[in-house]
PDB file of C-alpha atoms and ligand atoms in Angstrom:
ATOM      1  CA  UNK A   1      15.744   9.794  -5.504  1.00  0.00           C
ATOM      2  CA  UNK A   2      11.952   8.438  -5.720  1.00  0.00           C
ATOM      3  CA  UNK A   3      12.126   5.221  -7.482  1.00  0.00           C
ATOM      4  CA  UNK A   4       8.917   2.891  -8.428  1.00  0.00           C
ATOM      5  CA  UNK A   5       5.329   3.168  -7.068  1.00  0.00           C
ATOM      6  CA  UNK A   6       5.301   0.335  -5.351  1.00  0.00           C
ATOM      7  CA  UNK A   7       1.667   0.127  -3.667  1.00  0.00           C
ATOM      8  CA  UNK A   8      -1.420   1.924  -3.190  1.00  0.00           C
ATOM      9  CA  UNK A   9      -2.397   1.901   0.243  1.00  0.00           C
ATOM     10  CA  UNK A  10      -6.169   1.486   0.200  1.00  0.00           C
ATOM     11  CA  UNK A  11      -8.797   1.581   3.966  1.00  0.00           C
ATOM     12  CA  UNK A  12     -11.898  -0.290   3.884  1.00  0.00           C
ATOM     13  CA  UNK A  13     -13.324  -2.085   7.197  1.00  0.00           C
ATOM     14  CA  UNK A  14     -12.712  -5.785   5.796  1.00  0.00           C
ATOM     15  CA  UNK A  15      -9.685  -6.400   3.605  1.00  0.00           C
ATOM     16  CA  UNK A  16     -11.311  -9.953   2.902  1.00  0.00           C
ATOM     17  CA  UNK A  17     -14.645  -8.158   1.101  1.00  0.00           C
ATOM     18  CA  UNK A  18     -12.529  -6.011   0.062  1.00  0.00           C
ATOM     19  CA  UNK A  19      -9.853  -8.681  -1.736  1.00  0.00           C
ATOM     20  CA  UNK A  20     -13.192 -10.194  -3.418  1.00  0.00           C
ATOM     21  CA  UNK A  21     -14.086  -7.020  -5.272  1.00  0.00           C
ATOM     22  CA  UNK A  22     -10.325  -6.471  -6.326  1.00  0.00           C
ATOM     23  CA  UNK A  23     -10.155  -9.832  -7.848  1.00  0.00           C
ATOM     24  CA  UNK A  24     -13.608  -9.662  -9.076  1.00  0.00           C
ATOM     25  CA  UNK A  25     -13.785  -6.671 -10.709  1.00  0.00           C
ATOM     26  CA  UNK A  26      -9.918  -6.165 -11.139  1.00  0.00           C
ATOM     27  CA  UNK A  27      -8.742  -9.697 -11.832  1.00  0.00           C
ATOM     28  CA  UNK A  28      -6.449  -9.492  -9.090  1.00  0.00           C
ATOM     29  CA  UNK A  29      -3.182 -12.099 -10.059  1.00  0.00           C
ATOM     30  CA  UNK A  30      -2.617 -13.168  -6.617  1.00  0.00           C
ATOM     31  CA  UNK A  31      -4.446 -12.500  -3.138  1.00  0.00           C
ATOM     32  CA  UNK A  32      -2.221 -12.404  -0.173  1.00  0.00           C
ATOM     33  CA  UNK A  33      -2.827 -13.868   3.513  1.00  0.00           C
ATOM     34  CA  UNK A  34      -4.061 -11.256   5.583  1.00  0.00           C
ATOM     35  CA  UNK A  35      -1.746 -10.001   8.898  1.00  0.00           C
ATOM     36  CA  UNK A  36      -1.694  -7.950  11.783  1.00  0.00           C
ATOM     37  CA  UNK A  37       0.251  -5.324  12.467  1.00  0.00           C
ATOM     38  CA  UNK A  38      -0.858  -4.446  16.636  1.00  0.00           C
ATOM     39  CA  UNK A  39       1.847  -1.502  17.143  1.00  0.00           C
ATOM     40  CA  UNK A  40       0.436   0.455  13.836  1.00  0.00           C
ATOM     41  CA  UNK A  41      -3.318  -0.679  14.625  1.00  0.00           C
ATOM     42  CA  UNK A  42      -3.760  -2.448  11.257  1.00  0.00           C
ATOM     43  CA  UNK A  43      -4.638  -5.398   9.666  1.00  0.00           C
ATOM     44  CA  UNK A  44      -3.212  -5.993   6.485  1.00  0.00           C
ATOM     45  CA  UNK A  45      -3.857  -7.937   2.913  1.00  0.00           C
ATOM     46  CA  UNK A  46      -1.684  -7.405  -0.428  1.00  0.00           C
ATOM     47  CA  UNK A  47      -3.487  -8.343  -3.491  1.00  0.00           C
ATOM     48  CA  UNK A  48      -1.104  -8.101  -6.478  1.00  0.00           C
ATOM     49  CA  UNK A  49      -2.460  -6.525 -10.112  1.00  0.00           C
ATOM     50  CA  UNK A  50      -0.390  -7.434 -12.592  1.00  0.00           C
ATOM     51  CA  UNK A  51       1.682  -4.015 -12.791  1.00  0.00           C
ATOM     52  CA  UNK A  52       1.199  -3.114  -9.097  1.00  0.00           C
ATOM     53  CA  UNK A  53      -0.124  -4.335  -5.906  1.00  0.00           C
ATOM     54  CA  UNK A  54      -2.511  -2.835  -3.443  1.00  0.00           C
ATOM     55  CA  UNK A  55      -2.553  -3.137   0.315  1.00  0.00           C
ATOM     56  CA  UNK A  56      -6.037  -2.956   1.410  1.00  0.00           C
ATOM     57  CA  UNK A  57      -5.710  -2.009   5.691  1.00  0.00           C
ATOM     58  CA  UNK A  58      -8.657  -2.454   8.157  1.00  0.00           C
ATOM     59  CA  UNK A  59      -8.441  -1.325  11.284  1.00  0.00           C
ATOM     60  CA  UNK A  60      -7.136  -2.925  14.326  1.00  0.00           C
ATOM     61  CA  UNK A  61      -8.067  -2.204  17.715  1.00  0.00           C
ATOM     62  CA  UNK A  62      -9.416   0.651  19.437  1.00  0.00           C
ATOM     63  CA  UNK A  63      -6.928   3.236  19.234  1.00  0.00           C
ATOM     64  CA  UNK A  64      -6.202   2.461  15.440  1.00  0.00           C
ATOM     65  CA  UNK A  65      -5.344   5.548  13.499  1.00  0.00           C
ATOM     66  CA  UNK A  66      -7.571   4.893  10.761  1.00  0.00           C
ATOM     67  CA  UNK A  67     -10.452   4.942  12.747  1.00  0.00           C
ATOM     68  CA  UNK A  68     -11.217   8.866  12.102  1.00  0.00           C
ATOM     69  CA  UNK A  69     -10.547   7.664   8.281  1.00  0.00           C
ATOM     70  CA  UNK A  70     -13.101   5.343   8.000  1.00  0.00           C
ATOM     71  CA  UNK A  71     -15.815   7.532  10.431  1.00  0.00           C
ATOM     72  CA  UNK A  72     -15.251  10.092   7.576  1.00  0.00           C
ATOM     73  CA  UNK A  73     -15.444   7.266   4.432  1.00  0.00           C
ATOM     74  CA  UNK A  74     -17.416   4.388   6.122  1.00  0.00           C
ATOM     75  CA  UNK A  75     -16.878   2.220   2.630  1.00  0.00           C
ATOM     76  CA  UNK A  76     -13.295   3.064   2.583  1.00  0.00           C
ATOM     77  CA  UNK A  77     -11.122   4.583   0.557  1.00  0.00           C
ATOM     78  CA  UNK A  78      -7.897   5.112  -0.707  1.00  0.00           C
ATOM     79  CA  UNK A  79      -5.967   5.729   1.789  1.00  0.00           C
ATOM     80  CA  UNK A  80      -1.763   6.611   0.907  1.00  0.00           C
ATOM     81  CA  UNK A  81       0.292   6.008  -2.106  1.00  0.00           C
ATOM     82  CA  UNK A  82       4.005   4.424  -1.855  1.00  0.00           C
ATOM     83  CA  UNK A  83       7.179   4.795  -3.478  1.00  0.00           C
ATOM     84  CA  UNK A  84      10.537   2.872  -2.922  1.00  0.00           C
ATOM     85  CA  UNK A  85      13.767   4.365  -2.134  1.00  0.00           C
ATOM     86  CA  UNK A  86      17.034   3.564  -1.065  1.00  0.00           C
ATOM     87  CA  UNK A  87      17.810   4.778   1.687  1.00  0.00           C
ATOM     88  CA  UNK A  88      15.315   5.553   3.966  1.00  0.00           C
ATOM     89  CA  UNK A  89      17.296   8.095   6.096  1.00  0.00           C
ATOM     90  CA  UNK A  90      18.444   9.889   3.152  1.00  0.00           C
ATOM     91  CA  UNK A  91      14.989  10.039   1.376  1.00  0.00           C
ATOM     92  CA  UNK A  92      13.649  11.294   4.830  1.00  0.00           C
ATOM     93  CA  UNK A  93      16.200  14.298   5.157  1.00  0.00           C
ATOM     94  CA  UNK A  94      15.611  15.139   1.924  1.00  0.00           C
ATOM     95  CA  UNK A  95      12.036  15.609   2.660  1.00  0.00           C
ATOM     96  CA  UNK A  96      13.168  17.852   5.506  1.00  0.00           C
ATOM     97  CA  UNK A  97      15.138  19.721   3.340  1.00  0.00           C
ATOM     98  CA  UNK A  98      12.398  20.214   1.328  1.00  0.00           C
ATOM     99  CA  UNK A  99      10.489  21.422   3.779  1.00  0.00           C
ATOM    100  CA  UNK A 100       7.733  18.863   3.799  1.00  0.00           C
ATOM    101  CA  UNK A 101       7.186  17.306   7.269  1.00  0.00           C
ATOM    102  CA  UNK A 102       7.442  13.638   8.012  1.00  0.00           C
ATOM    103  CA  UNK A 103       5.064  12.103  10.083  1.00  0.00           C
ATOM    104  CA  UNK A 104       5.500  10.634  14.097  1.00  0.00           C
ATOM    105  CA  UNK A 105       9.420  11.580  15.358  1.00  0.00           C
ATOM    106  CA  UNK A 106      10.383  10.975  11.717  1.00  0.00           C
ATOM    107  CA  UNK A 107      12.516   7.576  12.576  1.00  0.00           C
ATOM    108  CA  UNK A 108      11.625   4.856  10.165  1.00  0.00           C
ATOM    109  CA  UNK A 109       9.709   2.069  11.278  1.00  0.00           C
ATOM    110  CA  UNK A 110       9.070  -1.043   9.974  1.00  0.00           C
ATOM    111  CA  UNK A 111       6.704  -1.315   7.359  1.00  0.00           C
ATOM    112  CA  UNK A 112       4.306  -4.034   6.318  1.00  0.00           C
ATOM    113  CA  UNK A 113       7.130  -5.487   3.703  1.00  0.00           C
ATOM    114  CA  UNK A 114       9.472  -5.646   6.405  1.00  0.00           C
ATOM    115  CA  UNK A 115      11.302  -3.125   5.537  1.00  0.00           C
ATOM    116  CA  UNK A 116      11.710   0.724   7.343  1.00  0.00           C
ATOM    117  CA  UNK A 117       9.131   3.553   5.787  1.00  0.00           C
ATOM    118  CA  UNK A 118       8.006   6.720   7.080  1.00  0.00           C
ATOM    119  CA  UNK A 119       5.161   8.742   5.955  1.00  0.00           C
ATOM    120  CA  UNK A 120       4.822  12.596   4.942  1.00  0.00           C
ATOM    121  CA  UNK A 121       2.308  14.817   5.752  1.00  0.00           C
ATOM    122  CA  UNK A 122      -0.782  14.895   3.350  1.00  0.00           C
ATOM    123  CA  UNK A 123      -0.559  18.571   3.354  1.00  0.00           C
ATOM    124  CA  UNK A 124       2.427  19.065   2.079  1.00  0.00           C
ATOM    125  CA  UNK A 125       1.380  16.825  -0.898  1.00  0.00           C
ATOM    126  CA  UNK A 126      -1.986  17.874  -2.050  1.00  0.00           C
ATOM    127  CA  UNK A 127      -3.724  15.621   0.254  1.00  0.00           C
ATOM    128  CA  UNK A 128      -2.283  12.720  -0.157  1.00  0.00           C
ATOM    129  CA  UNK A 129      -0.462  10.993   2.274  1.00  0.00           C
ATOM    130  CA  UNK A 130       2.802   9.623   1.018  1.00  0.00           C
ATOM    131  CA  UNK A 131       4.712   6.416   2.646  1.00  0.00           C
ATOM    132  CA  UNK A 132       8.244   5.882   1.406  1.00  0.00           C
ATOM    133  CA  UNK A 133       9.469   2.366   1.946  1.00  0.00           C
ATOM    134  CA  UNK A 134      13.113   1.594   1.531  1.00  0.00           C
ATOM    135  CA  UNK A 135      13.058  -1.451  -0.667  1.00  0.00           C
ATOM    136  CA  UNK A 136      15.904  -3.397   1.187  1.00  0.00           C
ATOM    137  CA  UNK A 137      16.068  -4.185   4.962  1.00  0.00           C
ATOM    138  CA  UNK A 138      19.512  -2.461   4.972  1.00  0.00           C
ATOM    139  CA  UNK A 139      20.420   0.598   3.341  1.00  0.00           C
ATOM    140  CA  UNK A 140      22.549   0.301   0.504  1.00  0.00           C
TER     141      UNK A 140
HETATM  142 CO1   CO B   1       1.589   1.172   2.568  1.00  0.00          CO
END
């Protein structure tokens, strides 16, 4: 059902200082362009690792929702894990199922791949907040 990790969603309040010590300290293979995202309130930057890749997000705009993240970890912090899947639709009912509750109305939107993820509910995961991105732009 849950395939690969595929990032780790990480906050900090500039994703360029924040690239520098991930390729400094990390040896980062590859630092991405950084883009906005307006309708989630983000600006993001991927920086690859050689077995995964990290997407450092700083906030965008006033009503961003990370805002209350950062006023709680002003350096940052990580932030949400992610793991691939399918199907989102399926992945997301399963959650249901499950009982764990997906974030916003629960319809997929489109993540910063391109691709359709939702999110579940920290507290139904230990604290963490968990994004599941379908890996394809169309289900299978
Ligand atoms: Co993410």
């Amino acid at each position: 059902m849950i395939g690969r990790l595929n990032h780790i969603g990480i906050a900090t309040p500039d994703v360029e200082k924040a690239a520098q010590v991930w390729a400094a300290l990390y040896g980062a293979t590859k630092t991405h362009k950084a883009f906005d995202m307006p309708e989630q309130g983000v600006r993001v930057k991927f920086v690859d690792l050689p077995n995964s890749q990290i997407e450092l997000i700083e906030p965008l705009g006033e009503a961003s929702p990370l805002a209350s993240f950062l006023e709680k970890n002003p350096a940052g912090g990580q932030h949400h894990v992610c793991f691939e899947v399918d199907d989102i639709i399926i992945a997301r009912d399963d959650m249901r199922a499950k009982g764990a509750r997906v974030l916003g109305t629960g319809e997929p939107r489109i993540g910063a791949h391109g691709t359709p993820v939702i999110f579940v509910h920290p507290k139904d995961s230990g604290g963490v907040l968990v994004e599941l991105m379908q890996t394809h732009k169309e289900a299978h």
